[in-house]
XYZ file of C-alpha atoms in Angstrom:
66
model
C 101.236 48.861 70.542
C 100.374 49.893 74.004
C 96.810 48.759 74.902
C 96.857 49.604 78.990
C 95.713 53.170 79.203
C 98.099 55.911 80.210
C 96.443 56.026 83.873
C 96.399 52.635 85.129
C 99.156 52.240 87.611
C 101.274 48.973 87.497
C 103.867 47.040 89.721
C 106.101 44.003 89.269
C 105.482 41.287 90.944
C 108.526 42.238 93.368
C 106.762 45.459 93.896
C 103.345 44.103 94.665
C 105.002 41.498 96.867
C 106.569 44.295 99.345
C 103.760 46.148 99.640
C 101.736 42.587 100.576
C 105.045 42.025 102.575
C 104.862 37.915 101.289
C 107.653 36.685 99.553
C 108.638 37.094 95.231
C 107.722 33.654 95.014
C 104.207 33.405 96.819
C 103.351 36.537 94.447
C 104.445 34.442 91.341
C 102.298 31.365 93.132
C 99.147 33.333 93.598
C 99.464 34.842 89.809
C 99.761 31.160 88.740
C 97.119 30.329 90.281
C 95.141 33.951 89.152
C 94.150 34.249 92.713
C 94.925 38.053 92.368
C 94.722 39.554 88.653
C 97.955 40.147 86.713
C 98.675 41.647 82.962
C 101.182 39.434 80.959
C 102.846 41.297 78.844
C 105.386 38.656 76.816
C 107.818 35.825 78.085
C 108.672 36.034 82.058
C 107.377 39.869 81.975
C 104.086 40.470 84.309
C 102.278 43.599 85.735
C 99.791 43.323 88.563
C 97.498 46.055 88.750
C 97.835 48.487 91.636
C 94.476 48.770 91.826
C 94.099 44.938 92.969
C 96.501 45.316 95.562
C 94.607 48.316 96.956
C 91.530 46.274 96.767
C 92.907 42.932 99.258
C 94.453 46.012 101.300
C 91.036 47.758 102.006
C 89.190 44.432 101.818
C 87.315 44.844 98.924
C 88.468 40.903 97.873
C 90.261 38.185 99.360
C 92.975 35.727 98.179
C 91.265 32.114 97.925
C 93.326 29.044 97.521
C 92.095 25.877 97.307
């Protein structure tokens, strides 16, 4: 059963890192650490929401790590 609605857009985590240009593993870090929101959708398979990624882009939030 798909719960996500038809329109919401959706990158891997390699995706979202390229267009953040920081590494696959900093991406995987800051999802760990849900300093940027991502969709887990079973074992080892997650989503991030394009919309986030738009959002640190045009500054409407900011990555905070402790």
């Amino acid at each position: 059963m798909n719960t996500l609605p038809s329109h919401v857009e959706v990158l891997t985590v390699p995706e979202a890192a390229r267009i953040l240009r920081v590494s696959r593993f900093k991406m995987y870090d800051l999802v760990k650490k849900n300093a940027i929101p991502a969709i887990r959708l079973g074992e080892g398979t997650i989503r991030i929401p394009k919309a986030a990624i738009d959002a640190l882009i045009h500054g409407g939030s900011t990555l905070s790590e402790p």
